Amino acid sequence: MALLFHIGRYFMLLGEVFSKPERLKVYWRRTLEEMDLLGVKSLGIVALLSLFMGAVIAIQTKTNIDSPLIPAYVVGFTVRQSTILEFSPTIISLILAGKVGSTIAAEIGSMRVREQIDALDIMGVNSAGYLILPKIVACALINPFLIMISMFLSIFGGWMAGTLTGIISSANYIQGVQYDFDAYIVTYSLIKTVVFAVIIASISAYQGYYTTGGTREVGISSTKAVVYSDVVILIANYLLTQLLLL
Amino acid sequence: MIEVRNLCKSFGDVEVLQDINACFAKGKVSQIIGKSGSGKSVLAKCVIGLYAPTSGEVLYDGKSFQSMEKEEVRQLRQEIGMLFQSSALFDSLTVLENVMFPLRMFATMNERQMRERADFCLKRVKIEGADAKYPAEISGGMQKRVGIARAIAMNPKYLFVDEPNSGLDPQTSIVIDNLIQEITDEFNTTTVVITHDMNSVMGIADEIFFISQHRLMWKGTREELLRSDNAELNAFIFAGSLMRQVKQAMKEG
Ligand SMILES: Nc1ncnc2c1ncn2[C@@H]1O[C@H](COP(=O)(O)OP(=O)(O)OP(=O)(O)O)[C@@H](O)[C@H]1O
Ligand SMILES: [Mg+2]
């Protein structure tokens, strides 16, 4: 029952969020600010994770399939496939749910408990739209860029690890990265990314928006935002994979 | 004019307000007084629709708030200015941006006009040179005043102020009282002030509403207030020594 209540209220909130903005200009400016806060400021962590993840995939692939029957370029191929298909869109989105989701829930939640959302409502502003729409749009616009950067850096990280440790030659690695490439997997991956971005921003905003109580509850909302975003991302990942790849 | 009819409000089993009937007149300052925790803020929030009353209704110029569509409510609210007890300034915006905010959302003004209007409102609450500061960087009393500036930015038809004087020194308090009075006279606003401050009550209240034991215990004018023989009201208003002296002086003629 509680689940149904939350799902119902979540979609009603989204209805509010996507109703006509009062002032497009104000909303757009807020969207740009959010892109900076939620996207650009996540670049560092995404870059770091991606480099190391690619490096680890490369080394593990090499050590696990060290057989003369398997061609050397398989390392590059494996790094590319696992990065583009799952690591960048899904794992990085899960990480972003932790970083961005908790930020969103905490910000909106503390505005709620400090009566700032009431203040918006009382001015006649559509508080849900004003606060949440720019965040959803910002994440949906900027996350694909973050994920593309992540893909590039992860593959680059694999190359660095492979060549620096000498387990694979640069030429073999690049051959693997280019082997049997189907651009559709990038499309698939970016579709997932956008869906995950909307999930992160909207679920976290929902948690923040319906916070009641004080600062302790803001903390709880922020944790819930991350947990629920993660769970929904995993479910959506499964469904999208079935839908887009089968 | 705002009319409150048979308004009751409880939170779960806790009853806060019981059968409140009141009328806040246009162009008048109505003040709500009562002990801390008596439900003044809750009453104000029911009147502006932040809380749904458990029963009863609120009429704005004869139109029931409870029967309004969402869009109508938003339209009406653009004509409401409210100072929250907690000030509720947006802490990601500077003082100036806070006051400009309602203008940005609704007014048909260019950037320069909005700035001028915001500057004007800030001057009226005696805030100068704090434009670029954030709410966290100014004092509680200053936040209150910025809150008032934001509430009056759009020239509201209905003005609600929840404890404008708490945290202010007596001098600034009087400035704020006078401002509320002036705005009410100038724009014929329906003004509702919540306060504990008897100076403010004696200074600007046209009509006084005393909330006690979940009910509207007493209402009347300033003159009636001093002559009232309601024991509870007297206990409340004559708790301060200044008011006792006033009473004494009245007795002695
Ligand atoms: N959201 C809420 N949920 C439950 N109870 C509440 C809520 N808001 C207020 N109350 C209760 O309602 C009563 C009245 O609160 P209110 O804030 O209106 O008091 P007040 O008269 O404004 O007091 P003060 O002068 O201290 O501001 C209090 O007992 C409070 O516990
Ligand atoms: Mg109060």
Coordinates of C-alpha atoms and ligand atoms in Angstrom, one line a residue:
Chain A
M1 CA 0.0 0.0 0.0
A2 CA 2.7 2.4 1.0
L3 CA 4.5 1.7 -2.3
L4 CA 1.4 2.4 -4.3
F5 CA 0.9 5.6 -2.4
H6 CA 4.4 6.8 -3.2
I7 CA 4.1 5.8 -6.9
G8 CA 0.9 7.7 -7.2
R9 CA 2.2 10.7 -5.5
Y10 CA 5.4 10.6 -7.5
F11 CA 3.5 10.7 -10.8
M12 CA 1.2 13.4 -9.5
L13 CA 4.3 15.5 -8.6
L14 CA 5.7 14.9 -12.1
G15 CA 2.4 16.2 -13.4
E16 CA 3.0 19.4 -11.5
V17 CA 6.7 19.5 -12.6
F18 CA 5.9 19.3 -16.3
S19 CA 3.1 21.9 -16.3
K20 CA 3.7 25.2 -18.1
P21 CA 6.6 27.2 -16.5
E22 CA 5.7 30.8 -15.4
R23 CA 8.8 32.3 -16.9
L24 CA 10.8 30.3 -19.4
K25 CA 13.8 32.6 -19.0
V26 CA 14.0 32.1 -15.3
Y27 CA 13.7 28.3 -15.7
W28 CA 16.3 28.2 -18.4
R29 CA 18.7 30.2 -16.2
R30 CA 18.1 27.8 -13.4
T31 CA 18.7 24.9 -15.7
L32 CA 22.1 26.3 -16.7
E33 CA 23.0 26.7 -13.0
E34 CA 22.0 23.2 -12.3
M35 CA 24.0 21.8 -15.2
D36 CA 27.0 23.4 -13.7
L37 CA 26.2 22.2 -10.1
L38 CA 25.0 18.7 -10.9
G39 CA 27.0 18.0 -14.1
V40 CA 30.2 19.9 -14.5
K41 CA 31.0 19.5 -10.8
S42 CA 30.7 15.7 -11.1
L43 CA 33.3 15.6 -13.9
G44 CA 36.3 15.0 -11.5
I45 CA 34.9 11.9 -9.8
V46 CA 33.6 10.5 -13.1
A47 CA 37.0 10.9 -14.8
L48 CA 38.8 9.3 -11.9
L49 CA 36.5 6.3 -11.7
S50 CA 36.5 5.8 -15.4
L51 CA 40.3 5.8 -15.8
F52 CA 40.8 3.3 -13.1
M53 CA 37.9 1.1 -14.0
G54 CA 39.1 0.8 -17.6
A55 CA 42.6 0.0 -16.3
V56 CA 41.3 -2.8 -14.1
I57 CA 39.1 -4.3 -16.7
A58 CA 42.1 -4.5 -19.1
I59 CA 44.3 -6.2 -16.5
Q60 CA 41.7 -8.6 -15.4
T61 CA 40.7 -9.6 -18.9
K62 CA 44.3 -10.3 -19.7
T63 CA 45.0 -12.3 -16.6
N64 CA 41.8 -14.3 -16.9
I65 CA 42.1 -15.3 -20.5
D66 CA 45.8 -15.8 -20.8
S67 CA 45.7 -18.5 -23.5
P68 CA 47.5 -18.7 -26.9
L69 CA 44.2 -19.6 -28.5
I70 CA 42.6 -16.2 -27.7
P71 CA 43.9 -13.3 -29.8
A72 CA 45.6 -10.5 -28.0
Y73 CA 43.2 -7.8 -29.2
V74 CA 40.5 -9.3 -27.0
V75 CA 41.6 -7.1 -24.2
G76 CA 40.8 -3.9 -26.0
F77 CA 37.5 -5.4 -27.3
T78 CA 36.4 -6.5 -23.8
V79 CA 37.2 -3.1 -22.3
R80 CA 35.3 -1.4 -25.1
Q81 CA 32.2 -3.6 -24.8
S82 CA 31.9 -3.6 -21.0
T83 CA 32.6 0.1 -20.8
I84 CA 30.1 1.2 -23.4
L85 CA 27.4 -1.4 -22.5
E86 CA 27.4 -1.3 -18.8
F87 CA 30.2 0.3 -16.9
S88 CA 29.8 3.9 -18.1
P89 CA 26.0 4.2 -18.4
T90 CA 25.0 2.0 -15.5
I91 CA 27.8 2.0 -12.9
I92 CA 28.6 5.7 -13.4
S93 CA 24.9 6.5 -13.1
L94 CA 24.7 4.6 -9.9
I95 CA 27.7 6.7 -8.6
L96 CA 26.0 9.9 -9.8
A97 CA 22.8 8.8 -8.0
G98 CA 24.9 8.9 -4.9
K99 CA 26.4 12.3 -5.5
V100 CA 23.8 14.2 -7.5
G101 CA 20.8 12.4 -5.9
S102 CA 21.8 13.2 -2.3
T103 CA 22.5 16.8 -3.3
I104 CA 19.1 17.3 -4.9
A105 CA 17.2 15.7 -2.0
A106 CA 19.1 17.6 0.6
E107 CA 18.7 20.9 -1.1
I108 CA 15.0 20.5 -1.8
G109 CA 14.4 18.9 1.6
S110 CA 16.0 21.7 3.6
M111 CA 14.0 24.2 1.5
R112 CA 10.9 22.3 2.6
V113 CA 11.6 22.1 6.3
R114 CA 12.7 25.8 6.3
E115 CA 9.4 26.9 4.8
Q116 CA 11.1 28.1 1.6
I117 CA 8.8 25.9 -0.5
D118 CA 5.8 27.3 1.3
A119 CA 7.1 30.8 0.5
L120 CA 7.3 29.8 -3.2
D121 CA 3.8 28.4 -3.1
I122 CA 2.4 31.4 -1.4
M123 CA 3.8 33.7 -4.1
G124 CA 1.8 31.7 -6.6
V125 CA 4.9 30.0 -8.0
N126 CA 4.5 26.4 -9.1
S127 CA 7.2 25.3 -6.6
A128 CA 7.4 21.7 -8.0
G129 CA 8.0 23.0 -11.5
Y130 CA 10.4 25.8 -10.4
L131 CA 12.6 23.6 -8.2
I132 CA 12.5 20.3 -10.0
L133 CA 12.1 20.8 -13.7
P134 CA 15.5 22.5 -14.1
K135 CA 17.2 19.7 -12.3
I136 CA 15.6 17.0 -14.4
V137 CA 16.4 18.8 -17.6
A138 CA 19.9 19.6 -16.5
C139 CA 20.6 16.0 -15.7
A140 CA 19.1 14.7 -18.9
L141 CA 21.2 17.1 -20.9
I142 CA 24.5 16.9 -19.2
N143 CA 24.7 13.2 -18.1
P144 CA 25.1 11.9 -21.7
F145 CA 28.2 14.1 -22.0
L146 CA 29.5 12.9 -18.7
I147 CA 29.0 9.3 -19.8
M148 CA 30.7 9.9 -23.2
I149 CA 33.6 11.3 -21.4
S150 CA 33.6 8.3 -19.1
M151 CA 33.5 5.9 -22.0
F152 CA 36.5 7.6 -23.6
L153 CA 38.5 7.8 -20.4
S154 CA 37.7 4.2 -19.4
I155 CA 39.0 2.9 -22.8
F156 CA 41.9 5.2 -22.5
G157 CA 42.6 3.9 -19.0
G158 CA 42.6 0.3 -20.3
W159 CA 45.1 1.4 -22.9
M160 CA 47.4 3.0 -20.4
A161 CA 47.3 0.0 -18.0
G162 CA 47.8 -2.4 -20.9
T163 CA 50.7 -0.6 -22.5
L164 CA 52.4 0.5 -19.3
T165 CA 52.4 -2.9 -17.8
G166 CA 53.4 -4.4 -21.1
I167 CA 50.6 -7.0 -21.2
I168 CA 49.4 -5.8 -24.6
S169 CA 50.8 -3.7 -27.3
S170 CA 49.3 -0.4 -28.2
A171 CA 48.5 -1.6 -31.7
N172 CA 46.7 -4.8 -30.5
Y173 CA 44.7 -2.8 -28.0
I174 CA 43.5 -0.3 -30.6
Q175 CA 42.7 -3.2 -33.0
G176 CA 40.5 -4.7 -30.2
V177 CA 38.8 -1.4 -29.5
Q178 CA 37.9 -1.1 -33.2
Y179 CA 37.0 -4.7 -33.7
D180 CA 33.5 -5.4 -34.9
F181 CA 32.2 -2.1 -33.7
D182 CA 28.5 -1.5 -33.9
A183 CA 27.6 2.2 -33.2
Y184 CA 24.2 1.1 -31.9
I185 CA 25.6 0.1 -28.6
V186 CA 26.5 3.8 -28.0
T187 CA 23.0 4.8 -28.9
Y188 CA 21.7 2.1 -26.5
S189 CA 24.0 3.3 -23.8
L190 CA 23.0 7.0 -24.2
I191 CA 19.3 6.1 -24.1
K192 CA 19.9 4.4 -20.8
T193 CA 21.9 7.3 -19.5
V194 CA 19.1 9.8 -20.2
V195 CA 16.5 7.5 -18.6
F196 CA 18.8 7.0 -15.6
A197 CA 19.3 10.8 -15.3
V198 CA 15.6 11.4 -15.2
I199 CA 15.2 8.7 -12.6
I200 CA 17.9 10.1 -10.4
A201 CA 16.7 13.7 -10.6
S202 CA 13.0 13.0 -10.2
I203 CA 13.2 10.4 -7.5
S204 CA 15.6 12.5 -5.4
A205 CA 13.5 15.6 -5.9
Y206 CA 10.4 13.6 -4.8
Q207 CA 12.2 12.5 -1.6
G208 CA 13.3 16.1 -0.9
Y209 CA 10.0 17.7 -1.8
Y210 CA 7.9 15.5 0.6
T211 CA 10.3 15.8 3.5
T212 CA 8.5 16.6 6.8
G213 CA 10.1 17.5 10.1
G214 CA 13.6 18.9 10.6
T215 CA 17.2 18.4 9.6
R216 CA 17.3 14.8 10.7
E217 CA 14.5 14.0 8.2
V218 CA 16.5 15.9 5.5
G219 CA 19.3 13.4 6.1
I220 CA 16.9 10.5 5.9
S221 CA 15.4 11.8 2.7
S222 CA 18.8 12.2 1.2
T223 CA 19.7 8.5 2.0
K224 CA 16.4 7.3 0.6
A225 CA 16.9 9.3 -2.5
V226 CA 20.1 7.4 -3.2
V227 CA 18.7 4.0 -2.3
Y228 CA 15.5 4.3 -4.3
S229 CA 17.3 5.8 -7.3
D230 CA 19.7 2.9 -7.3
V231 CA 17.0 0.3 -7.1
V232 CA 14.9 1.9 -9.9
I233 CA 18.0 2.3 -12.1
L234 CA 18.8 -1.4 -11.7
I235 CA 15.2 -2.4 -12.6
A236 CA 15.1 0.1 -15.5
N237 CA 18.5 -1.2 -16.7
Y238 CA 17.2 -4.7 -16.9
L239 CA 14.0 -3.6 -18.7
L240 CA 15.8 -1.4 -21.2
T241 CA 18.4 -4.0 -21.9
Q242 CA 15.7 -6.5 -22.7
L243 CA 13.8 -4.0 -24.8
L244 CA 16.7 -2.5 -26.7
L245 CA 19.1 -5.4 -27.2
L246 CA 17.0 -8.5 -27.4
Chain B
M1 CA -11.7 41.4 2.9
I2 CA -11.0 37.9 4.2
E3 CA -13.6 35.9 6.1
V4 CA -12.9 32.9 8.2
R5 CA -15.9 30.7 8.8
N6 CA -16.1 27.9 11.4
L7 CA -12.5 27.0 10.8
C8 CA -11.2 24.0 12.7
K9 CA -7.8 22.5 12.4
S10 CA -6.2 19.5 14.0
F11 CA -3.0 17.6 13.3
G12 CA -3.9 13.9 13.8
D13 CA -5.6 13.8 17.2
V14 CA -4.2 17.1 18.3
E15 CA -6.7 19.9 18.0
V16 CA -5.1 23.3 17.4
L17 CA -8.0 25.5 16.3
Q18 CA -11.7 25.1 17.1
D19 CA -14.5 26.9 15.3
I20 CA -12.7 30.2 14.4
N21 CA -14.9 32.9 12.9
A22 CA -13.2 36.1 12.0
C23 CA -13.3 38.8 9.4
F24 CA -10.2 40.7 8.3
A25 CA -11.2 44.0 6.8
K26 CA -9.8 45.7 3.7
G27 CA -7.7 48.7 4.5
K28 CA -7.4 47.7 8.1
V29 CA -4.6 46.2 10.2
S30 CA -6.0 43.1 12.0
Q31 CA -3.7 41.7 14.6
I32 CA -3.8 38.2 16.0
I33 CA -2.5 37.8 19.5
G34 CA -2.1 34.9 21.8
K35 CA 0.3 32.9 23.8
S36 CA 3.2 31.1 22.1
G37 CA 1.9 27.8 20.8
S38 CA -1.8 28.9 20.8
G39 CA -2.1 28.4 17.0
K40 CA -1.6 31.9 15.5
S41 CA 0.8 30.7 12.8
V42 CA -1.4 27.7 12.1
L43 CA -4.4 30.0 11.7
A44 CA -2.5 32.2 9.2
K45 CA -1.4 29.1 7.3
C46 CA -4.9 27.9 7.1
V47 CA -6.1 31.2 5.8
I48 CA -3.5 31.3 3.0
G49 CA -4.1 27.7 2.2
L50 CA -0.8 26.2 3.2
Y51 CA -2.7 23.9 5.6
A52 CA -6.1 22.5 4.6
P53 CA -8.5 23.2 7.4
T54 CA -10.1 20.1 9.0
S55 CA -13.4 21.9 8.5
G56 CA -14.7 25.3 7.7
E57 CA -13.8 27.7 5.0
V58 CA -12.0 30.9 4.1
L59 CA -13.4 33.5 1.8
Y60 CA -11.4 36.0 -0.2
D61 CA -13.7 38.9 -1.2
G62 CA -16.6 36.5 -0.9
K63 CA -15.0 33.6 -2.9
S64 CA -14.3 30.4 -1.0
F65 CA -10.7 29.5 -1.1
Q66 CA -11.5 25.8 -0.6
S67 CA -13.6 25.7 -3.8
M68 CA -11.0 27.4 -6.0
E69 CA -9.1 25.6 -8.8
K70 CA -5.4 25.2 -8.6
E71 CA -4.9 28.0 -11.3
E72 CA -7.2 30.3 -9.4
V73 CA -5.3 29.7 -6.2
R74 CA -2.1 30.7 -8.0
Q75 CA -3.7 33.8 -9.4
L76 CA -4.9 34.8 -6.0
R77 CA -1.6 34.1 -4.4
Q78 CA 0.2 36.5 -6.7
E79 CA -1.8 39.1 -4.8
I80 CA -0.7 37.8 -1.3
G81 CA 2.4 38.9 0.4
M82 CA 3.5 36.9 3.4
L83 CA 6.3 37.2 5.9
F84 CA 6.9 33.8 7.6
Q85 CA 7.8 33.6 11.2
S86 CA 11.1 32.0 10.1
S87 CA 11.5 34.6 7.3
A88 CA 11.9 31.8 4.8
L89 CA 14.3 33.7 2.6
F90 CA 15.8 31.7 -0.3
D91 CA 19.2 31.0 1.0
S92 CA 20.7 30.4 -2.4
L93 CA 19.8 33.9 -3.5
T94 CA 21.2 37.2 -2.3
V95 CA 19.2 39.8 -0.4
L96 CA 18.5 41.8 -3.5
E97 CA 17.6 38.6 -5.6
N98 CA 15.2 37.5 -2.8
V99 CA 13.3 40.8 -3.1
M100 CA 13.4 40.7 -6.9
F101 CA 12.3 37.1 -7.0
P102 CA 8.5 37.7 -7.1
L103 CA 9.0 40.4 -9.6
R104 CA 11.1 38.2 -11.8
M105 CA 8.4 35.5 -11.8
F106 CA 5.4 37.7 -12.3
A107 CA 6.0 41.3 -13.0
T108 CA 6.2 42.9 -16.4
M109 CA 9.2 45.0 -15.7
N110 CA 12.7 45.1 -17.2
E111 CA 15.8 44.4 -15.2
R112 CA 16.4 48.0 -14.2
Q113 CA 12.8 48.5 -13.1
M114 CA 12.9 45.4 -11.0
R115 CA 16.1 46.5 -9.4
E116 CA 14.6 49.9 -8.6
R117 CA 11.5 48.4 -7.1
A118 CA 13.6 46.0 -5.0
D119 CA 15.9 48.9 -3.8
F120 CA 12.8 50.9 -2.9
C121 CA 11.3 48.1 -0.9
L122 CA 14.6 47.4 0.9
K123 CA 15.0 51.1 1.7
R124 CA 11.5 51.1 3.3
V125 CA 12.5 48.4 5.7
K126 CA 15.8 50.3 6.4
I127 CA 18.1 47.7 4.8
E128 CA 20.9 49.4 2.9
G129 CA 24.2 48.1 1.7
A130 CA 23.3 44.4 2.2
D131 CA 22.2 43.8 -1.4
A132 CA 24.9 41.3 -2.2
K133 CA 24.8 39.4 1.0
Y134 CA 23.2 36.0 1.5
P135 CA 20.5 35.4 4.1
A136 CA 23.0 33.4 6.2
E137 CA 25.2 36.5 6.4
I138 CA 22.7 38.9 7.9
S139 CA 21.1 39.0 11.3
G140 CA 17.7 37.5 12.2
G141 CA 16.1 40.9 12.5
M142 CA 17.5 41.9 9.1
Q143 CA 16.2 38.6 7.6
K144 CA 12.8 39.6 9.0
R145 CA 13.0 42.9 7.3
V146 CA 14.1 41.5 4.0
G147 CA 11.2 39.1 4.3
I148 CA 8.9 42.1 4.6
A149 CA 10.5 43.8 1.6
R150 CA 9.9 40.6 -0.4
A151 CA 6.3 40.4 0.8
I152 CA 5.5 43.9 -0.3
A153 CA 7.5 43.9 -3.6
M154 CA 4.4 43.1 -5.7
N155 CA 2.1 45.5 -3.9
P156 CA -0.1 42.8 -2.5
K157 CA -3.8 43.1 -1.9
Y158 CA -3.5 40.9 1.1
L159 CA -0.6 41.1 3.5
F160 CA 0.2 38.6 6.2
V161 CA 3.1 39.1 8.6
D162 CA 4.0 36.6 11.2
E163 CA 5.8 38.3 14.1
P164 CA 7.4 41.1 12.2
N165 CA 8.9 42.6 15.4
S166 CA 10.4 39.6 17.1
G167 CA 14.1 40.0 17.2
L168 CA 13.9 43.7 16.4
D169 CA 15.0 46.6 18.7
P170 CA 12.2 49.0 19.8
Q171 CA 13.3 51.7 17.3
T172 CA 13.3 49.4 14.3
S173 CA 10.1 47.8 15.5
I174 CA 8.4 51.1 15.3
V175 CA 9.7 51.7 11.8
I176 CA 8.3 48.3 10.7
D177 CA 5.0 49.0 12.4
N178 CA 4.7 52.3 10.7
L179 CA 5.6 50.7 7.4
I180 CA 2.8 48.1 7.8
Q181 CA 0.4 50.9 8.7
E182 CA 1.4 53.0 5.7
I183 CA 1.2 50.2 3.2
T184 CA -2.2 49.3 4.5
D185 CA -3.5 52.9 4.1
E186 CA -1.7 53.6 0.9
F187 CA -2.8 50.4 -1.0
N188 CA -6.0 49.6 0.9
T189 CA -4.5 46.2 1.8
T190 CA -6.1 43.6 3.9
T191 CA -3.4 43.3 6.5
V192 CA -3.1 40.5 9.1
V193 CA -0.3 40.8 11.6
I194 CA 0.6 38.1 14.1
T195 CA 2.4 39.4 17.1
H196 CA 3.2 39.2 20.8
D197 CA 4.3 42.7 20.9
M198 CA 1.8 44.9 22.8
N199 CA 3.6 48.0 21.6
S200 CA 2.7 47.0 18.1
V201 CA -0.9 46.2 19.1
M202 CA -1.4 49.6 20.8
G203 CA 0.4 51.3 17.9
I204 CA -1.3 50.1 14.7
A205 CA -4.0 47.5 15.4
D206 CA -7.4 48.4 14.0
E207 CA -8.9 45.2 15.2
I208 CA -7.5 42.6 17.5
F209 CA -8.1 38.8 17.6
F210 CA -7.1 37.0 20.7
I211 CA -6.6 33.2 20.4
S212 CA -6.6 31.1 23.5
Q213 CA -7.6 27.5 24.3
H214 CA -7.9 26.7 20.6
R215 CA -10.6 29.3 20.2
L216 CA -11.1 32.9 19.2
M217 CA -11.5 34.0 22.8
W218 CA -12.0 37.7 22.2
K219 CA -12.0 40.3 19.4
G220 CA -12.3 44.1 19.4
T221 CA -10.6 47.4 18.9
R222 CA -7.7 48.9 20.9
E223 CA -10.0 50.9 23.1
E224 CA -12.1 47.9 23.8
L225 CA -9.0 45.9 24.6
L226 CA -8.0 48.2 27.5
R227 CA -11.5 48.1 28.9
S228 CA -12.2 44.4 28.4
D229 CA -13.0 42.4 31.5
N230 CA -12.1 39.1 29.9
A231 CA -9.8 37.6 32.6
E232 CA -7.7 35.6 30.3
L233 CA -7.2 38.5 27.9
N234 CA -6.3 40.7 30.7
A235 CA -3.8 38.2 32.0
F236 CA -2.2 38.1 28.6
I237 CA -2.1 41.8 27.7
F238 CA -1.2 43.1 31.2
A239 CA 1.6 40.6 31.7
G240 CA 4.2 43.2 30.8
S241 CA 4.9 46.0 33.2
L242 CA 4.5 48.7 30.7
M243 CA 0.9 47.7 30.0
R244 CA 0.2 47.4 33.7
Q245 CA 1.3 51.0 34.0
V246 CA -1.0 52.0 31.2
K247 CA -3.9 50.3 33.0
Q248 CA -3.0 52.0 36.2
A249 CA -2.8 55.4 34.5
M250 CA -6.2 54.7 33.0
K251 CA -7.7 53.9 36.4
E252 CA -6.4 57.1 37.8
G253 CA -7.8 58.9 34.9
Ligands
LIG1 N1 2.8 20.9 11.2 C1 2.4 20.6 12.4 N2 2.1 19.4 12.8 C2 1.7 19.1 14.1 N3 1.4 20.1 15.0 C3 1.7 21.3 14.6 C4 2.2 21.7 13.4 N4 2.3 23.0 13.3 C5 1.9 23.5 14.5 N5 1.5 22.5 15.3 C6 1.0 22.6 16.7 O1 0.1 23.6 16.7 C7 0.2 24.4 17.8 C8 0.2 25.9 17.4 O2 1.4 26.2 16.7 P1 1.6 27.6 16.1 O3 2.9 27.6 15.4 O4 0.4 28.1 15.4 O5 1.8 28.5 17.4 P2 1.9 30.1 17.5 O6 0.7 30.6 18.2 O7 2.3 30.6 16.2 O8 3.2 30.2 18.5 P3 4.4 31.2 18.5 O9 3.9 32.5 19.0 O10 5.4 30.6 19.4 O11 4.8 31.3 17.1 C9 1.4 24.0 18.6 O12 1.0 23.3 19.7 C10 2.1 23.1 17.6 O13 2.7 22.0 18.3
MG2 MG 3.9 31.4 15.3

